[in-house]
Amino acid sequence: MSKSQLLQSGMSTPRAPAAIDTTDGRSRAVVDAVLPVVDGGRFAVKRVAGDTVRITAHVFTDGHDAPRVMLQWWKDGDPNRHELAMKLRYNDEWLGDFVPPTIGLYHYTVVAWVDAFESWRHELERRVDADDIRLAARVGATEIAAAAERASGGDREALAGWAKALEAGAADPDMEVAALKALALDDDLGATAGRHPDRSLETRFAAELPLIVDRERAACSSWYELFPRSAGDEPGRHGTFKDVETRLPMIAAMGFDVLYFPPIHPIGREQRKGRNNALVTEPGDVGSPWAIGAAEGGHKDILPALGTAADFRHLVAAAKDHGLEVALDIAFQCAPDHPYVKAHPKWFRWRPDGSVQYAENPPKKYQDIYPFNFESEDWEGLWSELKSVFDHWIAEGVTIFRVDNPHTKSFAFWEWAIGEVKREHPGTIFLAEAFTRPKVMHRLAKLGFSQSYTYFTWRNSKEELTEYFTELSQGPGVEYFRPNPWPNTPDILHAQLQGGEEAMFKARLVLAATLAANYGIYGPAFELLEHLPRNPGSEEYLDSEKYQLRHWDWSPEAGLRPFITRVNKIRREQPALRGNRSLKFLDIDNDQLIAYSKESEDGTNVVVTVVNLDPRNTQSGNLTLKPYDIGVPDDQPFQMHDLLSDQRFTWSGQSHYVMLEPHRVPAHILLVRRRVRDERDFDYYV
Amino acid sequence: MSKSQLLQSGMSTPRAPAAIDTTDGRSRAVVDAVLPVVDGGRFAVKRVAGDTVRITAHVFTDGHDAPRVMLQWWKDGDPNRHELAMKLRYNDEWLGDFVPPTIGLYHYTVVAWVDAFESWRHELERRVDADDIRLAARVGATEIAAAAERASGGDREALAGWAKALEAGAADPDMEVAALKALALDDDLGATAGRHPDRSLETRFAAELPLIVDRERAACSSWYELFPRSAGDEPGRHGTFKDVETRLPMIAAMGFDVLYFPPIHPIGREQRKGRNNALVTEPGDVGSPWAIGAAEGGHKDILPALGTAADFRHLVAAAKDHGLEVALDIAFQCAPDHPYVKAHPKWFRWRPDGSVQYAENPPKKYQDIYPFNFESEDWEGLWSELKSVFDHWIAEGVTIFRVDNPHTKSFAFWEWAIGEVKREHPGTIFLAEAFTRPKVMHRLAKLGFSQSYTYFTWRNSKEELTEYFTELSQGPGVEYFRPNPWPNTPDILHAQLQGGEEAMFKARLVLAATLAANYGIYGPAFELLEHLPRNPGSEEYLDSEKYQLRHWDWSPEAGLRPFITRVNKIRREQPALRGNRSLKFLDIDNDQLIAYSKESEDGTNVVVTVVNLDPRNTQSGNLTLKPYDIGVPDDQPFQMHDLLSDQRFTWSGQSHYVMLEPHRVPAHILLVRRRVRDERDFDYYV
């Protein structure tokens, strides 16, 4: 692909919204502040197919004339534009809703014009003087005759007739003014005229705003990460895709819907890391899966010990049968013996001694990895090849990619590559694994990543969690940044988990799973309470799977699996937990207890979660929850059904005592059930 | 002027920021969120010449390389761009300051690139391994040699020598690594290399943001409105420009700097209004000055009874000698006998009976006024003519225009006309008299009006004033909307003033004059406590000057003149009162007392104003003011010097008792004086 082709795709460099002008000074309508918008239309707003997309705009004109306002929306490349009338809410703010029916890239904008016919009608309505009304009727006749000219068929005939009748009525001294006014204000004919407005002076908003419509899993998903090489059932044997297949029923039963693997490619032998990140290997050491590429191949190949391409395709299909989508880890970097290094030396930055500086993410050093040079003079070749890696795995059935450290690769590349892939495969989901500075993480989300890792792992106190998730659910990122919090990852064993307390693991799981619509865990380490760090103060696991095979207990009842199963079931069954925007933190007078509510878009499903952040002590407090805020009359009791314990509590008023014992369950996930009374005067809660 | 010329001026229709792309996929720097900005660069930010303009931007790159960031600014049309290095504040936010030296239109933008040399230096700094350092020295030698190629003269020589020395040192096993590292990190040579960066892959922010730099009076002014026809000293005689000249010393002594006249043009005879807005005139009725145009001429002519064009020029010059600028009222509308009506019938909307619908601003009816039709097919002719009205009066010495009801004329026209006028006469100031819906008022300010009337007249309670002036001083409009509050206008005698209480008049004056940097009054009605409405419930003055001559007491000591003189003197002397952004409302435990502070940009001048909103009763309360917040150590006393009464109070701590007796003075304007101790241990407050 040539450079000009790459740039023609339009997504590789910053770009201002397209200017669309009216080029006629007589255009008097003003269209301003069309929302939602990300950076003036430079980036797309994200939604899910079937969602109602609400657009608002400020529209007005000079003087007292009536503007008419239309929302236009269309699928990228589709010449047909849908158009619908927006409604005035108040204070010059107009709104319109539409539902994009399918996934893909859309655009929307707002057009408006000053409507002479409507302005005339409004004006006429408040006239009382007979001469005024007769004159107004003649003015209207002219407007209506013009509308007739623009119409055809029955409308044309009806309007022409109406214009004539008004003209004649105005001239007829015997026609009563009240009758004339009634004729002029005829609703049906008015609606007919309204269908044929003069739009020659319409104003278009200066930008056509982009909208990415994803499938629901982009917005709501439960991830389970495992290392296929540890999926075997005998200690010491390298696991395979076939082994993973035997784990599918258990993982699906736990309620996950995304099964994510670290890289599955041949692992470099040069500079291979030993166990616990040692710089030298022992015989049999398997190396890090992120040190991609060896004689057997690179990013489009499979580590032979895991199986064949056919095995992989079989696994992907089997997973799908279990309701699981396979997510692949895409790490754009090379082991020193990756075939790219010899075939494309221009893609690396060579030093005077003929070496390449290995990758670093201070303080971490990746001696087994060469980074790509995105300033390569062959950047077009590099971009095309990297994008073809996605194409390859999509052809193998992969639909979701977790991208490793995207913030150490060129932003322009991501915007182009994700745009291109989604143009051809709009259902593809990209998760950005960028644990870096906030503005960089936001940029990646704007560029096209569907989901983003978060700082959740390091947000532990009530204050930190409240502040962070308020930002995530209410801040500007809400239009494009979909958080995907994880209690642990192969790289992050937070100090909070290093005590190995079951209550802490449960609390962190409930927080991730209920605070955000997307979440994930790295298992089986998580549910088996793996908690020893490589060394004190480290967030690295001891004997990490990153550098060695592990052998796990795969029985369905082991560790937290039953608990996780229940939490995921609650997530699936409660629409309130499928979104982020409704999140509201509730007042509770104990710093170790955190409480928040979420509700479904229609407000009928309300879930209140309370978590004890202290893994050792029972904590209690008074939770403030006003019945009115959850759709219950203030004087009525309501039932709180704890979906974790299946207990039901009847609450009334606005202050509610809550106690959580960490050695039992450190959380409530409470479904609000409202009272109904049947014909026999029995009360039920539904 | 042709339509295409009008539109070429580029200001008549919505327009997106100009796209400036790098067109090279290797550009790795990201420039985002350049502030301040209005609507993505669609409209200009406003500042005053000599102000420091602070620009911030989010700039970063992938990975760990160092970006370099430059702020570019230039005067419109000047091919020379100033460029200065921006500094990293924190969290990828960079800042740069510049001071536009003269008035006019400016632009600014931000460019950035990944600096290979700086990145190499940062990298080298943390290296300790000897081999690493020798290799790094060789890498650096290549970068420095490349910088030498870009340099010339002494820099080129110095860099070439440095590159050679590094190369040689790295190869010399006898050279100590510490010495080699020191050579590589040489600060002077580093600075030399920094002057010759490789900017071939630089990224430009997607927009060049506009900045209107005005003279100070656009941002800080005190207006006095009078009807010249009432300026005479004999009752019943039509006042003249010569009469106005005799009033100049008194008006200047009161401390005003803008003298504003309602329209001074010939007044229509057809449909002329009588006294108190009567639909029929009595002999001798002078009509409304806003019913512009008659046989004697139109918008470029002077009502003969006021004097000649020469008299007007003389008055403008005399006013200037008194430090007063004359502001003219521009009301784009015509009496039925305005010469335009016959000469340019296309500029009006004719009804089938050959009439034109008179102007209305419901519920007000202006039977004596025809509006222009901005949808005229000759809109270009109309625009050109209206713009030439400004040109005419600028040629006559006028520098400030108060525009009547701009919201009932086309927005596109204003943007074009103000842009054109200011391009030729950048010192021109436009005040928008639009009392209408908030978004419309904001749009006019964005389009170019220098100052805007406000809702102040109808914001009366402490809560209303606090909310409104917080919005005006802290809201998004702060970049472009300069409020100009008036306690009264010829159209607005608020109910609060209709009691005629001196305390209320004084309180409203102090509020307007200290809450906003621009303010004005309609006199002598205001200072003479004119307060009778035309009828109960009306905001119209009884016997309004709008329809008849009035005779006023012009003596310098009459009514509130001494009080106003003192308030304006305080405004002139206290830099804190020259801006709006520093406004902070202070807590005071009495709803009838409002208190707020303002400080100068450097924080040295702090003024605290307290106003009793109750004109009848003494009110007292405890004001919370922490010494630390006004630059005083918390344990030290400070002096509050009431600039109205000249009393001085010594305060300490953070709670301060305040009492205001409305029949004396309903306000304090307190200058904070900080304690200094001289060499003899005497305390002074300065």
PDB file of C-alpha atoms in Angstrom, chain B residues 314-474:
ATOM      1  CA  HIS B 314     -16.463  69.632  17.478  1.00  0.00           C
ATOM      2  CA  LEU B 315     -18.301  67.869  20.266  1.00  0.00           C
ATOM      3  CA  VAL B 316     -16.450  64.602  19.651  1.00  0.00           C
ATOM      4  CA  ALA B 317     -13.125  66.456  19.843  1.00  0.00           C
ATOM      5  CA  ALA B 318     -14.139  68.390  22.945  1.00  0.00           C
ATOM      6  CA  ALA B 319     -15.246  65.172  24.623  1.00  0.00           C
ATOM      7  CA  LYS B 320     -11.890  63.617  23.828  1.00  0.00           C
ATOM      8  CA  ASP B 321     -10.201  66.564  25.521  1.00  0.00           C
ATOM      9  CA  HIS B 322     -12.189  65.632  28.623  1.00  0.00           C
ATOM     10  CA  GLY B 323     -11.155  61.980  28.410  1.00  0.00           C
ATOM     11  CA  LEU B 324     -14.548  60.989  27.056  1.00  0.00           C
ATOM     12  CA  GLU B 325     -15.151  58.934  23.948  1.00  0.00           C
ATOM     13  CA  VAL B 326     -18.433  59.478  22.176  1.00  0.00           C
ATOM     14  CA  ALA B 327     -20.419  56.297  21.529  1.00  0.00           C
ATOM     15  CA  LEU B 328     -23.155  56.382  18.921  1.00  0.00           C
ATOM     16  CA  ASP B 329     -26.281  54.282  18.870  1.00  0.00           C
ATOM     17  CA  ILE B 330     -26.603  52.261  15.668  1.00  0.00           C
ATOM     18  CA  ALA B 331     -30.166  51.129  15.123  1.00  0.00           C
ATOM     19  CA  PHE B 332     -30.583  49.436  11.765  1.00  0.00           C
ATOM     20  CA  GLN B 333     -34.221  50.202  11.084  1.00  0.00           C
ATOM     21  CA  CYS B 334     -36.124  52.895   9.283  1.00  0.00           C
ATOM     22  CA  ALA B 335     -38.974  55.269   9.837  1.00  0.00           C
ATOM     23  CA  PRO B 336     -41.497  54.913   6.994  1.00  0.00           C
ATOM     24  CA  ASP B 337     -40.188  58.147   5.489  1.00  0.00           C
ATOM     25  CA  HIS B 338     -36.499  57.148   5.630  1.00  0.00           C
ATOM     26  CA  PRO B 339     -34.908  57.787   2.205  1.00  0.00           C
ATOM     27  CA  TYR B 340     -33.912  54.088   2.007  1.00  0.00           C
ATOM     28  CA  VAL B 341     -37.549  53.055   1.768  1.00  0.00           C
ATOM     29  CA  LYS B 342     -38.010  54.702  -1.599  1.00  0.00           C
ATOM     30  CA  ALA B 343     -34.445  54.261  -2.852  1.00  0.00           C
ATOM     31  CA  HIS B 344     -34.126  50.585  -1.906  1.00  0.00           C
ATOM     32  CA  PRO B 345     -37.563  49.024  -1.743  1.00  0.00           C
ATOM     33  CA  LYS B 346     -35.918  45.602  -2.038  1.00  0.00           C
ATOM     34  CA  TRP B 347     -34.505  46.001   1.467  1.00  0.00           C
ATOM     35  CA  PHE B 348     -37.984  45.727   2.988  1.00  0.00           C
ATOM     36  CA  ARG B 349     -40.606  43.010   3.016  1.00  0.00           C
ATOM     37  CA  TRP B 350     -43.682  44.361   1.268  1.00  0.00           C
ATOM     38  CA  ARG B 351     -47.108  42.938   1.889  1.00  0.00           C
ATOM     39  CA  PRO B 352     -49.774  42.483  -0.783  1.00  0.00           C
ATOM     40  CA  ASP B 353     -51.411  45.786   0.208  1.00  0.00           C
ATOM     41  CA  GLY B 354     -48.174  47.689  -0.423  1.00  0.00           C
ATOM     42  CA  SER B 355     -47.412  48.108   3.290  1.00  0.00           C
ATOM     43  CA  VAL B 356     -44.536  46.920   5.437  1.00  0.00           C
ATOM     44  CA  GLN B 357     -45.181  45.165   8.745  1.00  0.00           C
ATOM     45  CA  TYR B 358     -43.777  47.470  11.457  1.00  0.00           C
ATOM     46  CA  ALA B 359     -41.173  46.154  13.893  1.00  0.00           C
ATOM     47  CA  GLU B 360     -42.173  44.364  17.062  1.00  0.00           C
ATOM     48  CA  ASN B 361     -40.309  43.008  20.044  1.00  0.00           C
ATOM     49  CA  PRO B 362     -43.314  41.423  21.763  1.00  0.00           C
ATOM     50  CA  PRO B 363     -45.033  42.826  23.683  1.00  0.00           C
ATOM     51  CA  LYS B 364     -43.536  46.075  22.396  1.00  0.00           C
ATOM     52  CA  LYS B 365     -44.812  47.488  19.106  1.00  0.00           C
ATOM     53  CA  TYR B 366     -42.837  49.976  17.061  1.00  0.00           C
ATOM     54  CA  GLN B 367     -45.425  51.384  14.702  1.00  0.00           C
ATOM     55  CA  ASP B 368     -42.945  54.090  13.699  1.00  0.00           C
ATOM     56  CA  ILE B 369     -40.277  51.619  12.512  1.00  0.00           C
ATOM     57  CA  TYR B 370     -39.770  49.367   9.476  1.00  0.00           C
ATOM     58  CA  PRO B 371     -37.317  46.493   9.899  1.00  0.00           C
ATOM     59  CA  PHE B 372     -34.864  45.568   7.142  1.00  0.00           C
ATOM     60  CA  ASN B 373     -35.393  42.281   5.334  1.00  0.00           C
ATOM     61  CA  PHE B 374     -32.140  40.344   5.631  1.00  0.00           C
ATOM     62  CA  GLU B 375     -33.499  37.781   3.188  1.00  0.00           C
ATOM     63  CA  SER B 376     -33.613  40.507   0.518  1.00  0.00           C
ATOM     64  CA  GLU B 377     -32.377  39.400  -2.865  1.00  0.00           C
ATOM     65  CA  ASP B 378     -30.198  42.517  -2.677  1.00  0.00           C
ATOM     66  CA  TRP B 379     -28.653  41.425   0.635  1.00  0.00           C
ATOM     67  CA  GLU B 380     -25.218  42.311  -0.650  1.00  0.00           C
ATOM     68  CA  GLY B 381     -26.296  45.869  -1.333  1.00  0.00           C
ATOM     69  CA  LEU B 382     -27.932  46.059   2.095  1.00  0.00           C
ATOM     70  CA  TRP B 383     -24.864  44.669   3.897  1.00  0.00           C
ATOM     71  CA  SER B 384     -22.538  47.068   2.126  1.00  0.00           C
ATOM     72  CA  GLU B 385     -24.689  50.079   2.863  1.00  0.00           C
ATOM     73  CA  LEU B 386     -25.144  49.222   6.526  1.00  0.00           C
ATOM     74  CA  LYS B 387     -21.453  48.646   6.972  1.00  0.00           C
ATOM     75  CA  SER B 388     -20.788  52.028   5.370  1.00  0.00           C
ATOM     76  CA  VAL B 389     -22.815  53.625   8.173  1.00  0.00           C
ATOM     77  CA  PHE B 390     -20.080  52.570  10.608  1.00  0.00           C
ATOM     78  CA  ASP B 391     -17.438  53.814   8.192  1.00  0.00           C
ATOM     79  CA  HIS B 392     -19.173  57.166   7.966  1.00  0.00           C
ATOM     80  CA  TRP B 393     -19.223  57.784  11.707  1.00  0.00           C
ATOM     81  CA  ILE B 394     -15.718  56.461  12.187  1.00  0.00           C
ATOM     82  CA  ALA B 395     -14.636  59.107   9.695  1.00  0.00           C
ATOM     83  CA  GLU B 396     -16.478  61.635  11.875  1.00  0.00           C
ATOM     84  CA  GLY B 397     -14.410  60.605  14.891  1.00  0.00           C
ATOM     85  CA  VAL B 398     -16.633  57.976  16.524  1.00  0.00           C
ATOM     86  CA  THR B 399     -14.767  55.017  18.039  1.00  0.00           C
ATOM     87  CA  ILE B 400     -17.505  53.201  19.941  1.00  0.00           C
ATOM     88  CA  PHE B 401     -20.890  51.948  18.799  1.00  0.00           C
ATOM     89  CA  ARG B 402     -23.781  50.739  20.897  1.00  0.00           C
ATOM     90  CA  VAL B 403     -25.802  48.527  18.570  1.00  0.00           C
ATOM     91  CA  ASP B 404     -29.550  48.504  19.085  1.00  0.00           C
ATOM     92  CA  ASN B 405     -31.290  45.101  19.116  1.00  0.00           C
ATOM     93  CA  PRO B 406     -28.609  43.269  17.113  1.00  0.00           C
ATOM     94  CA  HIS B 407     -30.482  40.003  17.694  1.00  0.00           C
ATOM     95  CA  THR B 408     -33.234  41.088  15.310  1.00  0.00           C
ATOM     96  CA  LYS B 409     -30.752  41.395  12.444  1.00  0.00           C
ATOM     97  CA  SER B 410     -28.943  38.587  10.647  1.00  0.00           C
ATOM     98  CA  PHE B 411     -26.070  37.017  12.614  1.00  0.00           C
ATOM     99  CA  ALA B 412     -24.097  36.473   9.435  1.00  0.00           C
ATOM    100  CA  PHE B 413     -24.267  40.199   8.749  1.00  0.00           C
ATOM    101  CA  TRP B 414     -22.809  41.117  12.134  1.00  0.00           C
ATOM    102  CA  GLU B 415     -19.937  38.719  11.850  1.00  0.00           C
ATOM    103  CA  TRP B 416     -19.052  40.095   8.458  1.00  0.00           C
ATOM    104  CA  ALA B 417     -19.593  43.767   9.264  1.00  0.00           C
ATOM    105  CA  ILE B 418     -17.759  43.812  12.607  1.00  0.00           C
ATOM    106  CA  GLY B 419     -14.916  41.779  11.098  1.00  0.00           C
ATOM    107  CA  GLU B 420     -14.589  44.200   8.205  1.00  0.00           C
ATOM    108  CA  VAL B 421     -14.771  47.319  10.349  1.00  0.00           C
ATOM    109  CA  LYS B 422     -12.245  45.984  12.848  1.00  0.00           C
ATOM    110  CA  ARG B 423      -9.910  44.892  10.087  1.00  0.00           C
ATOM    111  CA  GLU B 424      -9.668  48.531   9.000  1.00  0.00           C
ATOM    112  CA  HIS B 425     -10.180  50.109  12.439  1.00  0.00           C
ATOM    113  CA  PRO B 426      -9.166  47.535  15.056  1.00  0.00           C
ATOM    114  CA  GLY B 427      -9.756  50.009  17.885  1.00  0.00           C
ATOM    115  CA  THR B 428     -13.481  50.140  17.272  1.00  0.00           C
ATOM    116  CA  ILE B 429     -15.641  48.922  20.166  1.00  0.00           C
ATOM    117  CA  PHE B 430     -19.127  47.437  19.694  1.00  0.00           C
ATOM    118  CA  LEU B 431     -21.619  47.044  22.536  1.00  0.00           C
ATOM    119  CA  ALA B 432     -24.478  44.631  21.821  1.00  0.00           C
ATOM    120  CA  GLU B 433     -27.806  45.814  23.185  1.00  0.00           C
ATOM    121  CA  ALA B 434     -29.443  42.401  23.128  1.00  0.00           C
ATOM    122  CA  PHE B 435     -31.721  41.616  26.046  1.00  0.00           C
ATOM    123  CA  THR B 436     -32.755  38.220  24.808  1.00  0.00           C
ATOM    124  CA  ARG B 437     -32.189  34.497  25.311  1.00  0.00           C
ATOM    125  CA  PRO B 438     -28.789  33.425  26.644  1.00  0.00           C
ATOM    126  CA  LYS B 439     -27.570  31.466  23.621  1.00  0.00           C
ATOM    127  CA  VAL B 440     -28.431  34.335  21.303  1.00  0.00           C
ATOM    128  CA  MET B 441     -26.553  36.821  23.480  1.00  0.00           C
ATOM    129  CA  HIS B 442     -23.539  34.516  23.552  1.00  0.00           C
ATOM    130  CA  ARG B 443     -23.627  34.080  19.799  1.00  0.00           C
ATOM    131  CA  LEU B 444     -23.490  37.843  19.274  1.00  0.00           C
ATOM    132  CA  ALA B 445     -20.503  38.094  21.595  1.00  0.00           C
ATOM    133  CA  LYS B 446     -18.776  35.293  19.700  1.00  0.00           C
ATOM    134  CA  LEU B 447     -19.499  36.963  16.372  1.00  0.00           C
ATOM    135  CA  GLY B 448     -17.454  39.975  17.391  1.00  0.00           C
ATOM    136  CA  PHE B 449     -19.304  42.324  19.727  1.00  0.00           C
ATOM    137  CA  SER B 450     -16.763  43.720  22.195  1.00  0.00           C
ATOM    138  CA  GLN B 451     -19.198  44.141  25.085  1.00  0.00           C
ATOM    139  CA  SER B 452     -22.689  42.903  25.902  1.00  0.00           C
ATOM    140  CA  TYR B 453     -25.615  44.173  27.925  1.00  0.00           C
ATOM    141  CA  THR B 454     -26.635  41.710  30.631  1.00  0.00           C
ATOM    142  CA  TYR B 455     -29.541  40.514  32.768  1.00  0.00           C
ATOM    143  CA  PHE B 456     -28.106  42.488  35.711  1.00  0.00           C
ATOM    144  CA  THR B 457     -31.148  44.767  35.881  1.00  0.00           C
ATOM    145  CA  TRP B 458     -33.310  41.732  36.691  1.00  0.00           C
ATOM    146  CA  ARG B 459     -30.848  40.020  39.042  1.00  0.00           C
ATOM    147  CA  ASN B 460     -31.682  41.467  42.398  1.00  0.00           C
ATOM    148  CA  SER B 461     -31.377  38.969  45.235  1.00  0.00           C
ATOM    149  CA  LYS B 462     -28.078  37.797  46.677  1.00  0.00           C
ATOM    150  CA  GLU B 463     -28.678  34.347  45.201  1.00  0.00           C
ATOM    151  CA  GLU B 464     -29.465  35.705  41.734  1.00  0.00           C
ATOM    152  CA  LEU B 465     -26.496  38.052  41.700  1.00  0.00           C
ATOM    153  CA  THR B 466     -24.125  35.378  42.967  1.00  0.00           C
ATOM    154  CA  GLU B 467     -25.228  32.817  40.426  1.00  0.00           C
ATOM    155  CA  TYR B 468     -25.255  35.237  37.504  1.00  0.00           C
ATOM    156  CA  PHE B 469     -21.927  36.928  38.129  1.00  0.00           C
ATOM    157  CA  THR B 470     -20.265  33.596  38.893  1.00  0.00           C
ATOM    158  CA  GLU B 471     -21.423  32.474  35.445  1.00  0.00           C
ATOM    159  CA  LEU B 472     -20.239  35.710  33.831  1.00  0.00           C
ATOM    160  CA  SER B 473     -16.821  35.640  35.464  1.00  0.00           C
ATOM    161  CA  GLN B 474     -16.103  31.891  35.511  1.00  0.00           C
TER     162      GLN B 474
END
